CSV table of C-alpha atoms in Angstrom, one decimal:
chain,number,residue,atom,x,y,z
A,253,MET,CA,5.1,-9.7,-17.1
A,254,GLU,CA,8.3,-7.8,-18.0
A,255,ARG,CA,10.5,-7.0,-15.0
A,256,PRO,CA,10.6,-3.2,-14.4
A,257,ASN,CA,13.7,-1.2,-13.7
A,258,ARG,CA,14.2,-1.5,-10.0
A,259,TRP,CA,15.7,1.9,-9.7
A,260,ILE,CA,12.6,3.5,-11.3
A,261,MET,CA,10.5,1.6,-8.7
A,262,LEU,CA,12.7,2.9,-6.0
A,263,GLY,CA,12.5,6.4,-7.3
A,264,LEU,CA,8.7,6.2,-7.3
A,265,GLY,CA,8.8,4.9,-3.7
A,266,VAL,CA,11.0,7.8,-2.7
A,267,ALA,CA,8.7,10.2,-4.4
A,268,ALA,CA,5.7,8.8,-2.6
A,269,GLN,CA,7.2,9.0,0.8
A,270,GLY,CA,8.8,12.4,0.0
A,271,ALA,CA,5.4,13.9,-0.9
A,272,GLY,CA,4.1,12.9,2.5
A,273,CYS,CA,7.3,14.2,4.2
A,274,VAL,CA,6.8,17.7,2.6
A,275,PHE,CA,3.8,18.3,4.8
A,276,MET,CA,4.5,15.9,7.6
A,277,TYR,CA,7.9,17.2,8.4
A,278,GLY,CA,8.0,20.5,6.5
A,279,LEU,CA,5.5,22.2,8.8
A,280,PRO,CA,8.2,23.7,11.1
A,281,PHE,CA,8.9,26.1,8.3
A,282,LEU,CA,5.4,27.5,8.9
A,283,LEU,CA,5.9,27.7,12.7
A,284,PRO,CA,6.4,31.5,12.9
A,285,THR,CA,3.4,32.1,10.6
A,286,LEU,CA,1.2,29.8,12.6
A,287,GLU,CA,2.2,31.8,15.8
A,288,SER,CA,1.5,35.2,14.2
A,289,ASP,CA,-1.6,34.3,12.2
A,290,TYR,CA,-3.5,32.5,15.0
A,291,GLY,CA,-1.9,34.2,18.0
A,292,LEU,CA,-0.5,30.9,19.3
A,293,SER,CA,2.3,30.2,21.7
A,294,LEU,CA,5.3,28.1,20.6
A,295,ALA,CA,3.9,25.1,22.4
A,296,GLN,CA,0.4,25.5,20.9
A,297,ALA,CA,1.9,25.9,17.4
A,298,GLY,CA,4.0,22.8,18.1
A,299,VAL,CA,0.8,20.8,18.5
A,300,ILE,CA,-0.3,21.7,15.0
A,301,VAL,CA,3.2,20.9,13.7
A,302,GLY,CA,3.0,17.5,15.3
A,303,ALA,CA,-0.6,16.8,14.2
A,304,PRO,CA,0.4,14.8,11.0
A,305,SER,CA,2.7,12.6,13.0
A,306,ALA,CA,-0.1,12.1,15.6
A,307,GLY,CA,-2.5,11.0,12.8
A,308,MET,CA,0.0,8.5,11.5
A,309,LEU,CA,0.0,6.7,14.8
A,310,PHE,CA,-3.5,5.3,14.2
A,311,THR,CA,-2.9,4.0,10.7
A,312,LEU,CA,0.7,2.9,10.2
A,313,ILE,CA,0.3,-0.7,11.2
A,314,ALA,CA,-3.0,-1.0,9.3
A,315,TRP,CA,-1.4,0.4,6.1
A,316,GLY,CA,1.5,-2.1,6.6
A,317,TRP,CA,-1.0,-4.9,6.8
A,318,ALA,CA,-2.7,-3.6,3.6
A,319,ALA,CA,0.7,-3.5,1.9
A,320,ASP,CA,1.5,-7.1,3.0
A,321,LYS,CA,-1.9,-8.3,1.8
A,322,TYR,CA,-2.9,-6.2,-1.2
A,323,GLY,CA,0.3,-4.8,-2.6
A,324,GLU,CA,2.3,-1.6,-2.7
A,325,ARG,CA,0.7,0.2,-5.6
A,326,LEU,CA,-2.9,0.1,-4.4
A,327,THR,CA,-1.9,1.0,-0.8
A,328,MET,CA,0.2,4.0,-1.7
A,329,THR,CA,-2.2,5.3,-4.3
A,330,GLY,CA,-5.2,5.2,-2.1
A,331,GLY,CA,-3.5,6.7,0.9
A,332,LEU,CA,-1.9,9.5,-1.0
A,333,ALA,CA,-5.2,10.4,-2.7
A,334,LEU,CA,-6.9,10.7,0.7
A,335,ALA,CA,-3.9,12.8,1.9
A,336,THR,CA,-4.3,15.2,-1.0
A,337,ALA,CA,-8.0,15.7,-0.2
A,338,PHE,CA,-7.3,16.4,3.5
A,339,LEU,CA,-4.5,18.8,2.7
A,340,GLY,CA,-6.8,20.8,0.5
A,341,LEU,CA,-9.3,21.0,3.4
A,342,ALA,CA,-6.5,22.1,5.7
A,343,ALA,CA,-5.6,25.0,3.4
A,344,PHE,CA,-9.1,26.4,3.9
A,345,SER,CA,-9.4,25.7,7.6
A,346,PRO,CA,-11.0,28.7,9.4
A,347,HIS,CA,-9.7,27.8,12.9
A,348,PRO,CA,-6.5,26.3,14.3
A,349,ALA,CA,-8.4,23.3,15.8
A,350,VAL,CA,-9.9,22.5,12.4
A,351,LEU,CA,-6.4,22.9,10.8
A,352,ALA,CA,-4.9,20.5,13.3
A,353,VAL,CA,-7.6,17.9,12.7
A,354,ALA,CA,-7.3,18.2,8.9
A,355,LEU,CA,-3.5,17.8,9.1
A,356,ALA,CA,-3.8,14.8,11.4
A,357,LEU,CA,-6.1,13.1,8.9
A,358,ALA,CA,-3.7,13.9,6.1
A,359,GLY,CA,-0.9,12.4,8.1
A,360,ALA,CA,-3.0,9.3,8.8
A,361,SER,CA,-3.6,8.9,5.0
A,362,GLY,CA,-0.1,9.7,3.8
A,363,ALA,CA,1.2,7.0,6.2
A,364,SER,CA,0.4,4.5,3.5
A,365,ALA,CA,3.6,5.3,1.7
A,366,ASN,CA,5.8,4.5,4.7
A,367,ALA,CA,5.4,0.8,4.8
A,368,SER,CA,4.6,0.4,1.1
A,369,SER,CA,7.7,2.1,-0.2
A,370,GLY,CA,9.8,0.1,2.2
A,371,ARG,CA,8.4,-3.1,0.8
A,372,VAL,CA,9.3,-1.9,-2.7
A,373,VAL,CA,13.0,-1.8,-1.6
A,374,LEU,CA,12.7,-5.2,0.2
A,375,GLY,CA,11.1,-6.8,-2.9
A,376,TRP,CA,13.1,-5.4,-5.7
A,377,PHE,CA,16.7,-5.2,-4.3
A,378,PRO,CA,19.0,-8.1,-3.2
A,379,ARG,CA,20.4,-7.9,0.3
A,380,GLU,CA,23.9,-6.8,-0.6
A,381,LYS,CA,22.4,-3.6,-2.2
A,382,ARG,CA,19.6,-3.1,0.2
A,383,GLY,CA,21.4,-0.8,2.6
A,384,VAL,CA,22.1,1.8,-0.1
A,385,ALA,CA,18.6,1.3,-1.7
A,386,MET,CA,17.0,1.8,1.7
A,387,GLY,CA,19.3,4.8,2.2
A,388,TRP,CA,17.9,6.3,-1.0
A,389,ARG,CA,14.4,5.5,0.3
A,390,GLN,CA,15.1,7.2,3.6
A,391,THR,CA,16.4,10.3,1.8
A,392,ALA,CA,12.7,11.0,1.1
A,393,GLN,CA,12.4,12.7,4.5
A,394,PRO,CA,15.3,15.2,4.2
A,395,LEU,CA,14.6,15.8,0.5
A,396,GLY,CA,10.9,16.4,1.3
A,397,VAL,CA,11.8,18.8,4.1
A,398,ALA,CA,14.4,20.5,1.9
A,399,LEU,CA,11.8,21.0,-0.8
A,400,ALA,CA,9.4,22.4,1.8
A,401,GLY,CA,12.2,24.7,2.9
A,402,VAL,CA,12.6,26.0,-0.7
A,403,ILE,CA,9.0,26.5,-1.5
A,404,ALA,CA,7.7,27.6,1.9
A,405,PRO,CA,9.1,31.2,1.9
A,406,PHE,CA,7.9,31.8,-1.7
A,407,ALA,CA,4.5,30.3,-1.1
A,408,LEU,CA,4.1,32.2,2.2
A,409,HIS,CA,5.1,35.4,0.4
A,410,LEU,CA,2.6,34.9,-2.5
A,411,GLY,CA,-0.3,33.3,-0.6
A,412,GLY,CA,0.3,33.2,3.1
A,413,LEU,CA,-0.4,30.1,5.1
A,414,ARG,CA,-3.1,28.9,2.6
A,415,GLY,CA,-0.7,29.3,-0.3
A,416,ALA,CA,2.0,27.2,1.4
A,417,LEU,CA,-0.6,24.4,2.2
A,418,LEU,CA,-1.9,24.5,-1.3
A,419,ALA,CA,1.6,24.1,-2.7
A,420,MET,CA,2.0,21.0,-0.6
A,421,THR,CA,-1.4,19.7,-1.8
A,422,ALA,CA,-0.3,20.1,-5.4
A,423,ILE,CA,2.9,18.1,-4.8
A,424,CYS,CA,0.9,15.3,-3.2
A,425,LEU,CA,-1.6,15.2,-6.1
A,426,VAL,CA,1.1,14.9,-8.8
A,427,THR,CA,2.8,12.1,-6.9
A,428,THR,CA,-0.4,10.2,-6.4
A,429,VAL,CA,-1.0,10.1,-10.1
A,430,CYS,CA,2.6,9.0,-10.9
A,431,VAL,CA,2.4,6.2,-8.3
A,432,GLY,CA,-0.9,5.0,-9.5
A,433,VAL,CA,0.2,4.8,-13.1
A,434,PHE,CA,3.8,3.5,-12.9
A,435,VAL,CA,4.4,1.5,-9.7
A,436,VAL,CA,4.7,-2.3,-10.2
A,437,ASP,CA,4.4,-4.5,-7.1
A,438,PRO,CA,7.5,-6.7,-6.5
A,439,PRO,CA,7.2,-10.5,-6.7
A,440,ARG,CA,6.3,-12.3,-3.5
A,441,PRO,CA,7.2,-15.8,-2.3
A,442,ALA,CA,4.6,-18.4,-3.1
A,443,ALA,CA,2.3,-19.1,-0.2
A,444,VAL,CA,2.2,-22.6,1.2
A,445,PRO,CA,-1.3,-23.9,1.8
A,446,GLY,CA,-2.1,-24.2,5.5
A,447,GLU,CA,1.2,-22.5,6.5
A,448,ARG,CA,1.1,-19.8,9.2
A,449,THR,CA,4.0,-17.4,9.4
A,450,ALA,CA,5.2,-16.9,13.0
A,451,SER,CA,5.3,-13.4,14.4
A,452,PRO,CA,8.9,-12.0,14.6
A,453,TYR,CA,7.9,-10.2,17.7
A,454,ARG,CA,8.3,-13.2,19.9
A,455,ASP,CA,12.0,-12.3,20.1
A,456,PRO,CA,13.1,-9.1,21.9
A,457,VAL,CA,15.5,-8.0,19.0
A,458,LEU,CA,12.9,-6.1,17.0
A,459,TRP,CA,11.6,-4.5,20.2
A,460,ARG,CA,15.1,-3.2,21.0
A,461,VAL,CA,15.5,-1.7,17.5
A,462,HIS,CA,12.1,0.0,17.9
A,463,ALA,CA,13.1,1.3,21.3
A,464,ALA,CA,16.4,2.7,20.0
A,465,SER,CA,14.7,4.4,17.1
A,466,MET,CA,12.2,6.0,19.4
A,467,LEU,CA,15.0,7.6,21.4
A,468,LEU,CA,16.8,8.8,18.3
A,469,VAL,CA,13.7,10.6,17.1
A,470,VAL,CA,14.1,13.2,19.9
A,471,PRO,CA,17.5,14.7,18.7
A,472,GLN,CA,16.2,14.6,15.1
A,473,PHE,CA,13.1,16.5,16.0
A,474,ALA,CA,14.8,18.7,18.5
A,475,THR,CA,16.9,20.1,15.7
A,476,ALA,CA,14.5,19.8,12.8
A,477,ALA,CA,11.5,21.4,14.5
A,478,PHE,CA,13.3,24.2,16.2
A,479,ALA,CA,16.2,25.0,14.0
A,480,LEU,CA,14.4,27.9,12.3
A,481,THR,CA,13.2,29.3,15.6
A,482,PHE,CA,16.7,29.0,17.2
A,483,LEU,CA,18.5,30.7,14.3
A,484,VAL,CA,15.9,33.5,14.0
A,485,SER,CA,15.2,34.2,17.7
A,486,GLU,CA,18.5,33.4,19.3
A,487,ARG,CA,21.0,34.1,16.5
A,488,HIS,CA,19.0,36.8,14.8
A,489,TRP,CA,19.2,35.3,11.3
A,490,ASP,CA,16.9,36.5,8.5
A,491,ALA,CA,14.1,33.9,8.2
A,492,GLY,CA,14.6,33.4,4.5
A,493,THR,CA,18.3,32.8,4.9
A,494,ALA,CA,17.7,30.4,7.8
A,495,SER,CA,15.2,28.4,5.7
A,496,GLN,CA,17.7,28.1,2.9
A,497,VAL,CA,20.5,26.9,5.2
A,498,ILE,CA,18.2,24.4,6.9
A,499,ALA,CA,17.1,23.1,3.4
A,500,ALA,CA,20.8,22.7,2.5
A,501,ALA,CA,21.4,20.8,5.8
A,502,GLN,CA,18.5,18.5,4.9
A,503,LEU,CA,20.2,17.7,1.6
A,504,ALA,CA,23.4,16.9,3.5
A,505,GLY,CA,21.4,14.6,5.8
A,506,ALA,CA,20.1,12.8,2.7
A,507,GLY,CA,23.7,12.2,1.6
A,508,GLY,CA,24.4,11.0,5.1
A,509,ARG,CA,21.7,8.4,4.9
A,510,LEU,CA,23.2,7.1,1.6
A,511,LEU,CA,26.7,6.9,3.2
A,512,CYS,CA,25.3,5.0,6.2
A,513,GLY,CA,23.5,2.6,3.9
A,514,ARG,CA,26.7,1.9,2.1
A,515,TRP,CA,28.5,1.5,5.4
A,516,SER,CA,26.0,-1.1,6.5
A,517,ASP,CA,26.3,-3.0,3.2
A,518,TRP,CA,30.1,-3.0,3.6
A,519,ALA,CA,30.0,-4.0,7.2
A,520,GLY,CA,27.4,-6.7,6.7
A,521,SER,CA,25.5,-5.3,9.6
A,522,ARG,CA,22.7,-2.8,10.3
A,523,VAL,CA,22.8,-2.7,14.1
A,524,GLY,CA,26.6,-2.1,14.4
A,525,PRO,CA,26.7,1.1,12.5
A,526,MET,CA,23.4,2.2,14.1
A,527,ARG,CA,24.8,1.8,17.6
A,528,GLN,CA,28.1,3.7,16.7
A,529,LEU,CA,26.2,6.5,15.0
A,530,ALA,CA,24.0,7.0,18.0
A,531,VAL,CA,27.1,7.8,20.1
A,532,ILE,CA,28.2,10.4,17.6
A,533,ASN,CA,24.7,11.8,17.6
A,534,GLY,CA,24.7,12.1,21.4
A,535,VAL,CA,28.1,13.9,21.5
A,536,ALA,CA,27.0,16.3,18.8
A,537,MET,CA,23.8,17.2,20.7
A,538,LEU,CA,25.6,17.7,23.9
A,539,ALA,CA,28.1,20.0,22.2
A,540,LEU,CA,25.2,22.0,20.7
A,541,ALA,CA,23.6,22.2,24.1
A,542,ALA,CA,26.8,23.7,25.6
A,543,GLY,CA,27.0,26.2,22.7
A,544,ALA,CA,23.4,27.2,23.0
A,545,GLN,CA,23.6,27.6,26.8
A,546,THR,CA,26.8,29.7,26.7
A,547,GLY,CA,25.9,31.7,23.7
A,548,ASN,CA,29.0,30.5,21.9
A,549,ALA,CA,29.4,31.9,18.4
A,550,LEU,CA,29.7,28.3,17.1
A,551,GLY,CA,26.2,27.5,18.2
A,552,SER,CA,24.7,28.0,14.7
A,553,ALA,CA,27.3,25.7,13.1
A,554,LEU,CA,26.8,23.1,15.8
A,555,LEU,CA,23.1,23.2,15.2
A,556,ILE,CA,23.5,22.5,11.5
A,557,ALA,CA,26.0,19.7,12.2
A,558,ALA,CA,23.7,18.1,14.8
A,559,LEU,CA,20.8,18.4,12.4
A,560,VAL,CA,22.7,16.5,9.7
A,561,ILE,CA,24.0,13.8,12.0
A,562,SER,CA,20.7,13.2,13.8
A,563,MET,CA,19.0,12.3,10.5
A,564,SER,CA,21.8,10.3,8.9
A,565,GLY,CA,21.2,6.9,10.5
A,566,ASN,CA,17.5,6.6,10.1
A,567,GLY,CA,17.6,4.1,7.2
A,568,LEU,CA,19.7,1.7,9.2
A,569,ALA,CA,16.9,0.9,11.6
A,570,PHE,CA,14.3,0.5,8.8
A,571,THR,CA,16.6,-1.9,6.9
A,572,ALA,CA,17.2,-3.9,10.0
A,573,VAL,CA,13.5,-4.1,10.8
A,574,SER,CA,12.5,-5.2,7.3
A,575,GLU,CA,15.2,-7.9,7.1
A,576,LEU,CA,14.6,-9.3,10.5
A,577,ALA,CA,10.8,-9.4,10.0
A,578,GLY,CA,11.0,-11.1,6.6
A,579,PRO,CA,8.8,-10.6,3.5
A,580,ALA,CA,5.5,-11.9,5.2
A,581,TRP,CA,5.8,-9.4,8.0
A,582,ALA,CA,7.8,-6.5,6.5
A,583,GLY,CA,4.9,-4.1,6.0
A,584,ARG,CA,3.5,-4.6,9.5
A,585,ALA,CA,7.0,-4.4,11.1
A,586,MET,CA,7.8,-1.2,9.3
A,587,GLY,CA,4.4,0.1,10.2
A,588,GLY,CA,5.3,-0.7,13.8
A,589,GLN,CA,8.7,1.0,13.4
A,590,ASN,CA,7.0,4.1,12.0
A,591,THR,CA,4.4,4.0,14.8
A,592,ALA,CA,7.1,3.9,17.5
A,593,GLN,CA,9.0,6.8,15.9
A,594,ASN,CA,6.0,8.9,15.3
A,595,LEU,CA,4.7,8.4,18.8
A,596,VAL,CA,7.7,10.3,20.0
A,597,ALA,CA,7.7,12.7,17.0
A,598,ALA,CA,4.2,13.8,17.8
A,599,GLY,CA,5.1,14.6,21.4
A,600,THR,CA,8.6,16.1,20.8
A,601,PRO,CA,7.6,19.6,19.4
A,602,PRO,CA,5.1,20.5,22.1
A,603,VAL,CA,7.1,19.0,25.0
A,604,LEU,CA,10.4,20.6,23.9
A,605,GLY,CA,8.6,23.8,23.0
A,606,ALA,CA,7.4,24.1,26.6
A,607,LEU,CA,10.9,23.1,27.9
A,608,ILE,CA,12.6,25.8,25.7
A,609,THR,CA,10.1,28.4,26.9
A,610,GLY,CA,10.8,27.6,30.5
A,611,THR,CA,14.5,26.9,30.6
A,612,GLY,CA,16.0,27.7,27.1
A,613,PHE,CA,17.4,25.8,24.1
A,614,GLY,CA,20.4,24.4,26.0
A,615,THR,CA,18.4,22.2,28.3
A,616,ALA,CA,16.3,20.8,25.5
A,617,PHE,CA,19.3,20.0,23.4
A,618,ALA,CA,21.1,18.3,26.3
A,619,LEU,CA,18.1,16.1,27.0
A,620,ALA,CA,18.1,15.0,23.3
A,621,GLY,CA,21.8,14.2,23.5
A,622,ALA,CA,21.4,12.1,26.6
A,623,LEU,CA,18.6,10.1,24.9
A,624,ALA,CA,20.8,9.5,21.9
A,625,LEU,CA,23.4,8.0,24.1
A,626,ALA,CA,20.7,5.8,25.7
A,627,ALA,CA,19.7,4.7,22.2
A,628,SER,CA,23.2,3.3,21.6
A,629,ALA,CA,22.9,1.1,24.7
A,630,ALA,CA,19.4,0.0,23.6
A,631,THR,CA,20.5,-1.1,20.1
A,632,PRO,CA,21.2,-4.9,20.0
A,633,GLY,CA,24.7,-6.0,19.3
A,634,ARG,CA,25.6,-9.1,17.3
A,635,SER,CA,26.1,-11.1,20.6
A,636,GLY,CA,22.4,-10.5,21.4
A,637,LEU,CA,21.2,-11.8,18.0
A,638,ARG,CA,19.9,-15.3,17.6
A,639,ARG,CA,21.1,-17.5,14.7
A,640,THR,CA,18.1,-16.4,12.6
A,641,GLU,CA,18.9,-12.7,13.2
A,642,LEU,CA,22.5,-13.3,12.4
A,643,GLU,CA,21.6,-14.9,9.1
A,644,ALA,CA,19.6,-11.8,8.3
A,645,GLU,CA,22.5,-9.6,9.4
A,646,LEU,CA,25.1,-11.5,7.4
A,647,GLY,CA,22.9,-12.4,4.4
């Protein structure tokens, strides 16, 4: 079989994950509409926004196992096809509870792209280029959210909440067809008869990377989920203008992920840059908290800066996890990584929504900043890596 262009394979992997991110992480753009159409509180609407992430929790590791066993193409195509069907159902949901369930099922199905697209990077790219390649793969989230920010105002204007959900359905459908037709599974190491691959989870290093990633989800979702609400309700921005600015920030965050990937390739380490960036993240969130609490005029700019910083290092953890787990366990390990992150992602909007309602944005942003600093301490340093992990870190 002729070897395909690895950058095309990466592009298809990015598109597959991005299609899921359009609805999984683009729902905050629909938050004001959800509140007004259904008469929901911010916390109640936050439950709907978090529903796709909650659905992912039950299937990520299973999809990772499927990718390890059956390949990336079949896993991504099947999952995205199911997600398309459930999104169509969500668009015609008559009740918020039905809407939440349909979105949760769509998230559970779309999770197939998370581990599978990561395996595409692991399989088609050498280690010295994997940081940038995984950075491109991780741009799927900010690019998907940016796309949602662009289409949501127009779709809401033309067709309301149903129109916005149908637009997301169409994106998922087109991507499903492209993945099914064009993706080629990367080559895999030949299996040795009778050999059993030991679990990488016998060592605490992977657990620490997972834990740090969970903590870093809070500042990312504190800004992403409530940026529109903060700018509109606290800073009195026009909703359309705020959506466009947030979409631009998502694009800047995508660029940040590429830069962080290049940084890790140059440094020969994933965990070192991850640890340093967590400190910067924490400082940015605490500055935002101070600005929000005092009503400082710089609050809006600080929000955008914190939004960009909080999403920039996401690819570092995924690259570290995939490399430390190895090809035989990469799908399941990245499924575990996604599970850990989405466990927090599902709870962050309703919990912080309730905290914001009770004490204001400043308290919520300060909590997110403190957790980012804790993530820096949780991230393993090179001194804590065993020889096998150092070999993965150094190539």
